[in-house]
Short mmCIF file of C-alpha atoms in Angstrom, two decimals:
data_model
loop_
_atom_site.label_atom_id
_atom_site.label_comp_id
_atom_site.label_asym_id
_atom_site.label_seq_id
_atom_site.Cartn_x
_atom_site.Cartn_y
_atom_site.Cartn_z
CA MET A 12 0.00 0.00 0.00
CA THR A 13 1.45 3.31 -0.97
CA VAL A 14 0.08 6.65 -0.03
CA THR A 15 1.60 9.51 -1.93
CA ILE A 16 1.36 12.93 -0.45
CA SER A 17 1.96 15.85 -2.76
CA ALA A 18 4.26 18.66 -1.74
CA ARG A 19 1.33 21.06 -1.84
CA GLN A 20 -0.74 18.87 0.48
CA ALA A 21 2.12 18.51 2.94
CA ALA A 22 2.76 22.24 2.96
CA THR A 23 -0.92 23.09 3.40
CA ALA A 24 -1.36 20.58 6.20
CA SER A 25 1.76 21.88 7.95
CA VAL A 26 0.66 25.49 7.81
CA LEU A 27 -2.84 24.61 8.99
CA LEU A 28 -1.47 22.63 11.92
CA TRP A 29 0.86 25.52 12.77
CA VAL A 30 -2.05 27.99 12.80
CA PHE A 31 -4.11 25.55 14.86
CA LEU A 32 -1.28 25.21 17.38
CA ILE A 33 -0.80 28.96 17.82
CA THR A 34 -4.52 29.72 18.38
CA PRO A 35 -5.34 30.15 22.07
CA PRO A 36 -7.18 26.99 23.12
CA LEU A 37 -4.50 24.59 21.91
CA ARG A 38 -1.58 26.94 22.61
CA THR A 39 -2.67 27.56 26.19
CA ALA A 40 -3.44 23.87 26.71
CA LEU A 41 -0.03 22.72 25.49
CA GLU A 42 1.77 25.41 27.45
CA SER A 43 -0.15 24.73 30.66
CA SER A 44 2.37 22.07 31.60
CA MET A 45 6.12 21.97 31.10
CA LEU A 46 5.93 18.37 29.90
CA LEU A 47 3.50 19.20 27.10
CA HIS A 48 5.32 22.41 26.27
CA MET A 49 8.72 20.75 25.85
CA LEU A 50 7.82 17.26 24.71
CA VAL A 51 4.72 17.84 22.60
CA GLN A 52 4.58 21.44 21.40
CA LEU A 53 8.25 22.00 20.59
CA PRO A 54 8.71 18.66 18.73
CA THR A 55 5.47 19.23 16.79
CA LEU A 56 6.62 22.69 15.71
CA PHE A 57 9.93 21.17 14.66
CA LEU A 58 8.16 18.44 12.65
CA ILE A 59 5.93 21.03 10.98
CA GLY A 60 9.04 22.85 9.79
CA PHE A 61 10.57 19.56 8.72
CA ALA A 62 7.50 18.73 6.61
CA LEU A 63 7.57 22.21 5.07
CA GLY A 64 11.22 21.66 4.16
CA TRP A 65 10.36 18.32 2.61
CA ALA A 66 7.61 19.96 0.57
CA TRP A 67 10.04 22.67 -0.52
CA ARG A 68 12.49 20.07 -1.77
CA GLN A 69 9.77 18.55 -3.98
CA VAL A 70 9.00 21.69 -6.00
CA PRO A 71 10.36 21.83 -9.58
CA PRO A 72 13.84 23.43 -9.66
CA GLN A 73 12.80 25.97 -12.35
CA SER A 74 10.02 27.52 -10.25
CA ILE A 75 10.68 30.59 -8.12
CA THR A 76 10.59 28.65 -4.87
CA GLY A 77 12.80 25.98 -6.47
CA ARG A 78 15.38 28.57 -7.48
CA ALA A 79 15.24 30.17 -4.05
CA LEU A 80 16.04 26.78 -2.55
CA SER A 81 19.03 26.19 -4.82
CA THR A 82 20.38 29.63 -3.92
CA LEU A 83 19.93 28.82 -0.25
CA ILE A 84 21.64 25.47 -0.69
CA ARG A 85 24.72 27.16 -2.15
CA ALA A 86 25.24 28.86 1.22
CA ASN A 87 24.60 25.59 3.03
CA ARG A 88 27.30 23.12 1.93
CA TRP A 89 27.37 20.01 4.11
CA GLY A 90 24.19 21.47 5.59
CA MET A 91 26.46 23.37 7.93
CA THR A 92 24.66 26.72 8.06
CA GLY A 93 21.24 25.19 8.60
CA LEU A 94 22.43 22.81 11.28
CA ILE A 95 24.14 25.59 13.25
CA ALA A 96 20.92 27.61 13.12
CA ALA A 97 18.90 24.62 14.31
CA ALA A 98 21.33 23.81 17.13
CA PHE A 99 21.12 27.32 18.59
CA THR A 100 17.36 27.54 18.11
CA MET A 101 16.50 24.26 19.77
CA THR A 102 18.95 24.62 22.67
CA LEU A 103 17.80 28.13 23.53
CA TRP A 104 14.09 27.24 23.60
CA MET A 105 14.78 24.40 26.03
CA LEU A 106 16.18 26.78 28.66
CA PRO A 107 13.89 27.41 31.65
CA ARG A 108 14.10 31.16 31.12
CA LEU A 109 12.85 30.98 27.54
CA LEU A 110 10.12 28.46 28.38
CA ASP A 111 8.92 30.98 30.97
CA SER A 112 9.18 33.92 28.58
CA ALA A 113 7.27 32.04 25.89
CA ARG A 114 4.46 31.37 28.34
CA LEU A 115 4.35 34.86 29.85
CA ASP A 116 4.99 37.02 26.79
CA PHE A 117 3.12 36.48 23.51
CA GLY A 118 5.90 38.19 21.52
CA PHE A 119 8.36 35.58 22.72
CA ASP A 120 5.89 32.84 21.92
CA VAL A 121 5.44 34.01 18.33
CA ALA A 122 9.23 34.10 17.99
CA LYS A 123 9.32 30.55 19.33
CA PHE A 124 6.67 29.32 16.90
CA LEU A 125 8.50 30.89 13.94
CA THR A 126 12.06 29.96 14.84
CA VAL A 127 11.44 26.38 15.99
CA SER A 128 9.57 25.64 12.76
CA LEU A 129 11.76 27.57 10.32
CA LEU A 130 15.24 27.74 11.86
CA GLY A 131 14.75 24.35 13.53
CA GLY A 132 12.73 21.83 11.52
CA LEU A 133 12.88 23.42 8.10
CA ALA A 134 16.59 24.14 8.37
CA VAL A 135 17.37 20.54 9.30
CA SER A 136 15.11 19.26 6.53
CA VAL A 137 16.89 21.21 3.78
CA SER A 138 20.35 20.55 5.27
CA TRP A 139 20.36 16.91 6.22
CA ARG A 140 20.83 15.37 2.76
CA ALA A 141 24.02 17.35 2.21
CA THR A 142 25.45 16.41 5.59
CA PRO A 143 28.36 13.91 5.50
CA ALA A 144 27.93 10.70 7.52
CA ILE A 145 30.57 11.63 10.10
CA LEU A 146 28.93 14.99 10.79
CA ARG A 147 25.54 13.27 11.03
CA ALA A 148 26.92 10.93 13.66
CA VAL A 149 28.33 13.87 15.61
CA ILE A 150 24.97 15.62 15.47
CA HIS A 151 23.06 12.53 16.61
CA LEU A 152 25.48 12.25 19.51
CA GLU A 153 24.99 15.91 20.36
CA VAL A 154 21.19 15.59 20.25
CA VAL A 155 21.34 12.64 22.65
CA ALA A 156 23.77 14.50 24.91
CA THR A 157 21.57 17.61 24.93
CA LEU A 158 18.41 15.64 25.77
CA LEU A 159 20.22 13.85 28.60
CA ARG A 160 21.84 17.05 29.88
CA PHE A 161 18.55 18.94 30.03
CA GLY A 162 16.73 15.85 31.29
CA TRP A 163 19.16 15.37 34.14
CA GLY A 164 19.20 19.08 34.93
CA TYR A 165 15.42 19.25 35.23
CA LEU A 166 15.13 15.94 37.05
CA ALA A 167 17.84 16.58 39.62
CA SER A 168 17.15 20.23 40.42
CA GLU A 169 15.34 20.69 43.71
CA GLU A 170 14.73 24.31 42.88
CA ARG A 171 11.77 25.34 40.78
CA LEU A 172 13.56 26.51 37.62
CA CYS A 173 10.56 27.79 35.67
CA LEU A 174 8.39 30.38 37.37
CA VAL A 175 5.31 29.16 35.51
CA TYR A 176 5.72 25.44 36.19
CA LEU A 177 5.72 23.43 39.41
CA VAL A 178 8.57 21.23 40.63
CA GLY A 179 6.68 17.97 40.04
CA ASP A 180 6.03 18.94 36.43
CA GLN A 181 9.69 19.89 36.05
CA GLN A 182 10.83 16.51 37.35
CA ARG A 183 8.40 14.63 35.10
CA THR A 184 9.73 16.64 32.16
CA GLY A 185 13.30 15.77 33.13
CA GLY A 186 12.46 12.08 33.33
CA ALA A 187 10.67 12.19 29.99
CA LEU A 188 13.65 13.93 28.37
CA LEU A 189 15.94 11.16 29.65
CA VAL A 190 13.59 8.53 28.18
CA LEU A 191 13.40 10.45 24.90
CA GLY A 192 17.20 10.68 24.78
CA ALA A 193 17.47 6.93 25.35
CA ILE A 194 14.89 6.14 22.65
CA TYR A 195 16.62 8.50 20.23
CA ALA A 196 19.98 6.86 20.90
CA LEU A 197 18.45 3.42 20.40
CA ILE A 198 16.90 4.38 17.07
CA VAL A 199 20.15 5.90 15.84
CA VAL A 200 22.35 2.92 16.72
CA TRP A 201 19.75 0.29 15.76
CA ARG A 202 20.56 0.09 12.04
CA PRO A 203 24.35 0.15 12.29
CA LEU A 204 24.21 -2.52 14.98
CA PHE A 205 21.40 -4.83 13.91
CA GLY A 206 20.77 -3.96 10.28
CA GLY A 207 17.44 -2.70 9.03
CA LEU A 208 15.37 -5.09 11.15
CA GLY A 209 11.78 -4.34 10.31
CA ILE A 210 12.44 -0.68 9.82
CA LYS A 211 13.08 -0.54 6.08
CA SER A 212 11.83 -3.04 3.52
CA ALA A 213 14.28 -5.83 2.62
CA GLY A 214 16.90 -5.18 -0.04
CA ASN A 215 16.96 -1.48 0.63
CA SER A 216 20.60 -0.92 1.42
CA ARG A 217 21.06 2.65 2.46
CA PRO A 218 24.00 4.08 4.31
CA ALA A 219 23.81 3.19 7.94
CA VAL A 220 23.60 6.53 9.66
CA MET B 21 31.52 26.90 -8.60
CA ARG B 22 32.04 24.43 -5.76
CA ARG B 23 34.80 26.51 -4.31
CA SER B 24 32.72 29.68 -4.35
CA ASP B 25 29.93 27.70 -2.68
CA THR B 26 32.32 26.71 0.07
CA LEU B 27 33.23 30.33 0.60
CA ILE B 28 29.61 31.47 0.63
CA THR B 29 28.77 28.67 3.05
CA LEU B 30 31.58 29.59 5.41
CA LEU B 31 30.47 33.20 5.41
CA ALA B 32 26.82 32.28 5.92
CA ALA B 33 27.70 29.82 8.68
CA LEU B 34 29.77 32.50 10.38
CA VAL B 35 26.86 34.94 10.23
CA VAL B 36 24.45 32.34 11.64
CA LEU B 37 26.94 31.35 14.33
CA SER B 38 27.37 34.98 15.40
CA GLY B 39 23.61 35.46 15.33
CA GLY B 40 23.18 32.41 17.54
CA LEU B 41 25.82 33.60 19.98
CA VAL B 42 24.34 37.09 20.12
CA ALA B 43 20.87 35.63 20.77
CA GLY B 44 22.29 33.30 23.40
CA TYR B 45 24.14 36.19 25.06
CA ARG B 46 21.12 38.47 24.91
CA PHE B 47 18.61 35.99 26.34
CA THR B 48 20.83 34.78 29.18
CA ASP B 49 22.34 38.16 30.14
CA GLY B 50 25.80 37.15 28.98
CA PHE B 51 25.39 33.42 29.72
CA GLN B 52 24.74 34.19 33.39
CA ALA B 53 20.99 33.95 33.91
CA PHE B 54 19.32 30.82 32.56
CA THR B 55 16.17 31.23 34.64
CA LEU B 56 13.81 34.20 34.91
CA GLU B 57 14.41 34.28 38.67
CA SER B 58 18.17 34.73 38.28
CA ALA B 59 17.48 37.26 35.51
CA ARG B 60 15.36 39.48 37.77
CA ARG B 61 17.92 39.28 40.57
CA LEU B 62 20.69 40.23 38.17
CA GLN B 63 18.58 43.10 36.89
CA ALA B 64 17.95 44.36 40.43
CA MET B 65 21.70 44.38 40.98
CA ASN B 66 22.79 45.90 37.66
CA SER B 67 19.96 48.15 36.50
CA PRO B 68 17.35 48.46 39.26
CA ARG B 69 13.93 49.35 37.94
CA LEU B 70 11.58 52.00 39.24
CA LEU B 71 8.54 50.36 40.81
CA GLY B 72 6.01 53.18 40.54
CA GLU B 73 2.90 53.97 42.52
CA LEU B 74 1.31 50.56 43.19
CA PRO B 75 -1.74 51.10 45.42
CA LEU B 76 -2.37 49.03 48.55
CA GLU B 77 -5.02 48.71 51.28
CA LEU B 78 -3.37 48.34 54.67
CA ALA B 79 -4.74 46.07 57.39
CA GLU B 80 -5.76 49.17 59.34
CA GLY B 81 -7.91 50.27 56.42
CA GLU B 82 -5.68 53.08 55.13
CA LYS B 83 -5.06 53.39 51.42
CA ARG B 84 -1.44 53.89 50.40
CA THR B 85 0.82 53.45 47.41
CA LEU B 86 4.31 52.00 47.42
CA ALA B 87 5.60 55.46 46.48
CA ASP B 88 4.42 56.73 49.91
CA TRP B 89 7.25 54.78 51.53
CA GLN B 90 9.92 56.53 49.43
CA GLY B 91 12.81 58.04 51.36
CA ARG B 92 13.44 54.83 53.32
CA TYR B 93 14.43 51.27 52.57
CA VAL B 94 11.42 48.98 52.27
CA LEU B 95 11.72 45.21 52.53
CA VAL B 96 8.80 43.77 50.58
CA ASP B 97 7.57 40.18 50.66
CA PHE B 98 4.52 38.51 49.12
CA ILE B 99 2.34 36.05 51.03
CA PHE B 100 -1.16 34.62 51.26
CA THR B 101 -2.60 33.79 54.64
CA ARG B 102 -3.98 30.37 53.70
CA CYS B 103 -0.41 29.28 53.05
CA THR B 104 0.91 26.97 55.71
CA THR B 105 4.42 26.33 54.38
CA LEU B 106 6.76 29.01 53.08
CA CYS B 107 4.66 31.95 54.24
CA THR B 108 5.04 30.93 57.87
CA ALA B 109 8.81 31.00 57.35
CA MET B 110 8.41 34.44 55.79
CA GLY B 111 6.37 35.58 58.77
CA SER B 112 8.84 34.50 61.41
CA GLY B 113 11.69 35.81 59.27
CA TYR B 114 10.02 39.19 59.12
CA ALA B 115 9.61 39.19 62.89
CA ARG B 116 13.34 38.56 63.10
CA LEU B 117 14.07 41.41 60.67
CA GLN B 118 11.91 43.66 62.79
CA HIS B 119 14.07 42.78 65.76
CA VAL B 120 17.46 42.98 63.99
CA LEU B 121 16.64 46.29 62.28
CA ALA B 122 14.84 47.78 65.30
CA SER B 123 17.00 50.92 65.54
CA GLU B 124 16.78 51.61 61.78
CA ILE B 125 13.02 51.14 61.95
CA GLU B 126 12.76 53.47 64.91
CA SER B 127 14.68 56.22 63.11
CA ASP B 128 12.28 55.71 60.15
CA ARG B 129 14.98 54.66 57.71
CA VAL B 130 13.61 51.13 57.16
CA ARG B 131 10.09 49.67 56.84
CA LEU B 132 8.88 46.12 56.41
CA LEU B 133 6.00 45.56 54.01
CA THR B 134 4.06 42.35 53.48
CA VAL B 135 1.74 42.21 50.48
CA SER B 136 -1.00 39.63 49.95
CA ILE B 137 -1.10 37.90 46.58
CA ASP B 138 -4.58 36.56 47.28
CA PRO B 139 -6.73 39.70 47.58
CA ARG B 140 -9.93 37.77 46.88
CA ARG B 141 -9.59 35.58 49.96
CA ASP B 142 -7.38 37.58 52.30
CA ARG B 143 -9.57 39.99 54.21
CA LEU B 144 -7.93 42.89 56.03
CA THR B 145 -8.59 41.14 59.34
CA ASP B 146 -6.83 38.00 58.04
CA LEU B 147 -3.79 40.11 57.29
CA ALA B 148 -3.73 41.73 60.71
CA GLU B 149 -4.08 38.29 62.26
CA TYR B 150 -1.25 36.90 60.14
CA ARG B 151 1.10 39.61 61.39
CA LEU B 152 -0.01 39.12 65.01
CA ARG B 153 0.93 35.47 64.74
CA TYR B 154 4.58 36.51 64.55
CA THR B 155 4.87 39.74 66.46
CA LYS B 156 3.08 41.56 69.27
CA ASP B 157 4.61 44.89 68.38
CA ILE B 158 3.53 45.85 64.88
CA SER B 159 5.61 49.02 64.58
CA GLY B 160 7.58 49.25 61.36
CA TRP B 161 5.82 46.30 59.77
CA ASP B 162 3.02 47.17 57.36
CA ILE B 163 0.77 44.58 55.82
CA GLY B 164 -1.79 45.05 53.08
CA ARG B 165 -3.41 43.83 49.93
CA PRO B 166 -3.99 45.13 46.40
CA LYS B 167 -7.69 45.93 46.06
CA ASP B 168 -8.31 43.54 43.15
CA GLU B 169 -6.67 41.15 40.71
CA GLN B 170 -5.81 43.97 38.34
CA VAL B 171 -3.86 45.94 40.94
CA LEU B 172 -2.27 42.69 42.08
CA ALA B 173 -1.09 42.05 38.53
CA ALA B 174 0.58 45.47 38.51
CA TRP B 175 2.41 44.64 41.75
CA LEU B 176 3.52 41.25 40.49
CA THR B 177 4.70 42.50 37.09
CA SER B 178 6.65 45.36 38.65
CA PHE B 179 8.48 43.05 41.01
CA GLY B 180 8.82 40.20 38.50
CA VAL B 181 6.86 37.83 40.72
CA VAL B 182 4.87 35.04 39.06
CA ALA B 183 2.05 33.35 40.99
CA ILE B 184 0.53 30.15 39.65
CA PRO B 185 -2.14 27.78 41.01
CA GLU B 186 -0.79 24.89 43.04
CA PRO B 187 -2.91 21.93 44.17
CA LEU B 188 -1.57 21.54 47.71
CA THR B 189 -1.33 25.05 49.16
CA GLY B 190 -3.26 26.99 46.54
CA ILE B 191 -0.62 29.27 45.07
CA ALA B 192 3.04 28.80 44.12
CA HIS B 193 5.18 31.89 43.69
CA ASN B 194 8.83 32.91 43.63
CA ALA B 195 8.86 34.10 47.20
CA ALA B 196 11.80 36.29 48.19
CA ILE B 197 12.81 39.36 50.17
CA HIS B 198 12.69 42.39 47.88
CA VAL B 199 14.73 45.42 48.86
CA VAL B 200 13.29 48.71 47.59
CA ALA B 201 15.70 51.64 47.88
CA PRO B 202 14.69 55.13 49.12
CA ASN B 203 14.49 56.23 45.46
CA GLY B 204 11.74 53.66 44.80
CA ARG B 205 13.87 51.20 42.83
CA LEU B 206 14.08 47.45 43.35
CA VAL B 207 17.79 47.13 44.19
CA ALA B 208 18.21 43.63 45.62
CA ILE B 209 16.39 40.33 45.97
CA TYR B 210 17.27 37.79 48.64
CA ASP B 211 16.33 34.15 49.11
CA LEU B 212 13.50 33.30 51.41
CA GLY B 213 15.69 32.22 54.31
CA ASP B 214 18.39 34.81 53.80
CA PHE B 215 17.05 37.43 56.21
CA ASP B 216 20.45 38.18 57.68
CA SER B 217 21.94 39.06 54.30
CA ALA B 218 18.99 41.30 53.54
CA ALA B 219 19.39 43.08 56.88
CA GLY B 220 23.15 43.30 56.36
CA TYR B 221 22.67 44.81 52.91
CA VAL B 222 20.30 47.50 54.14
CA ARG B 223 22.51 48.34 57.08
CA SER B 224 25.65 48.62 54.97
CA LYS B 225 23.81 50.90 52.52
CA LEU B 226 22.62 53.11 55.37
CA ASP B 227 26.11 53.25 56.84
CA ASN B 228 27.84 54.07 53.54
CA PRO B 229 25.39 55.94 51.33
CA ALA B 230 27.62 55.93 48.24
#
C-alpha cells in the first residue's frame, strides 16, 4: 500500500497545523504544563518545519521557490549553516528562562513558533541530505547528549527553575527527556548494529547513519 | 563553482553562528541567567527598575501606594494567609528582621512591608491576624493587599513575581525578600531564608550611602 502525499498537500497541512497550534485553546493547553510544552509542542513545531522543508524540496527546480532553494543550498554546503541555526534555536528554547518567557509574553511565543519551525525543523530538513555521515553521527550524539543534559538538569534540580511550572512537572519533564534521549539513541544505533530489522523493507541498502 | 559555494557557506555559517551567539548572550544576560528568577535578581543588581505607585489597602484600612514609603528602605515580601508552608517561614523571618533592624526602623529609615497575593480571599482582618501570629509589636511592619486582581497584577509584574495555582497550598510563587531603595527602585532580591543578608545589605547601605 502506498500513499503519496503531494508537496502542496504537505505544505498546506503543515501550515494549517501551525495555525491551529498557535490559536489560544491549543496553545494555552499545550503550554499549561512543562511536559507538554517541551515534549509535545516543541517537537510538533519542529516536525511542521521539517515537513515544510520536505515539501520545498519537492518543487520543480525551475520555479521561483525551487530557485530560491538552490540559492539557499549554495550557502549551506554540508548542511552546515542550517544545522548551526537549528542547534542554537533548539537549545535556547529548552532553557527554563525561555520556556517561561514564551508562556508569559506572547511576543516571545510568536518568535518561538516561527524559529522552531523555520530555523529548527525546516533548516534541518533542507540541510540533512548534504550532511556527510561523520557529521551526522556527531549531530546525533549531540542531540542525545543535549536531551540527557537537560533531562538530568530538570530531574535533579530541587529548585523550581521555571516560574510558571511546578517542581513535580519539572521533574516529570526531566524524566521524559531522559527517556526520549534513550529512545533517540536506540533508534540511531539500531541500524548500524542490527541492520534494518523491520524498519526498512528488505533489499533497501542505504547508508547506515 | 564548488569553491565559491564553500566560501559562501563559510560566510553564511559564520553569520548564523554569530547570530546564535548574540541571541544566546542576549537571552541569558551574557550566559549568566538561565532562569527568569536569576534574571530578575541580576537586573535588580545591575539596572534596578523604578517600581512606581502601586496602590495598597493596609490592614488598618488606610489606602497607600508604594511610592508613599519613598525616602526609606522597604523590605517587601509577598504572602497569602492560607499558606501553611513558606509563608510561615516568611512571617517568622520578618519578625526577626523587625528585631534585627529595630533601631533603623525606629529612626524611620527602614520599613517592612508584606503584600497579599490573594486579595480575593485575604480579608484585612486575616492580614492583621497573620502579622499578630509573629509579632506583638507591629511598629515598622506594614501589611496590606492590592484591592483587586488587576492591581495585584501590577504589583507582580513590577516586582517580576509570578504566581501560579498549586494543588496543595493553593498558590506557588517565587517568594523572596525584595529590597526597595529610598528612590523607589528594586535594588536587591534575597532568598526566602536569607534574612540576615537582607538586613546586612540595608545596614551597609545606610552606613555608607555611596
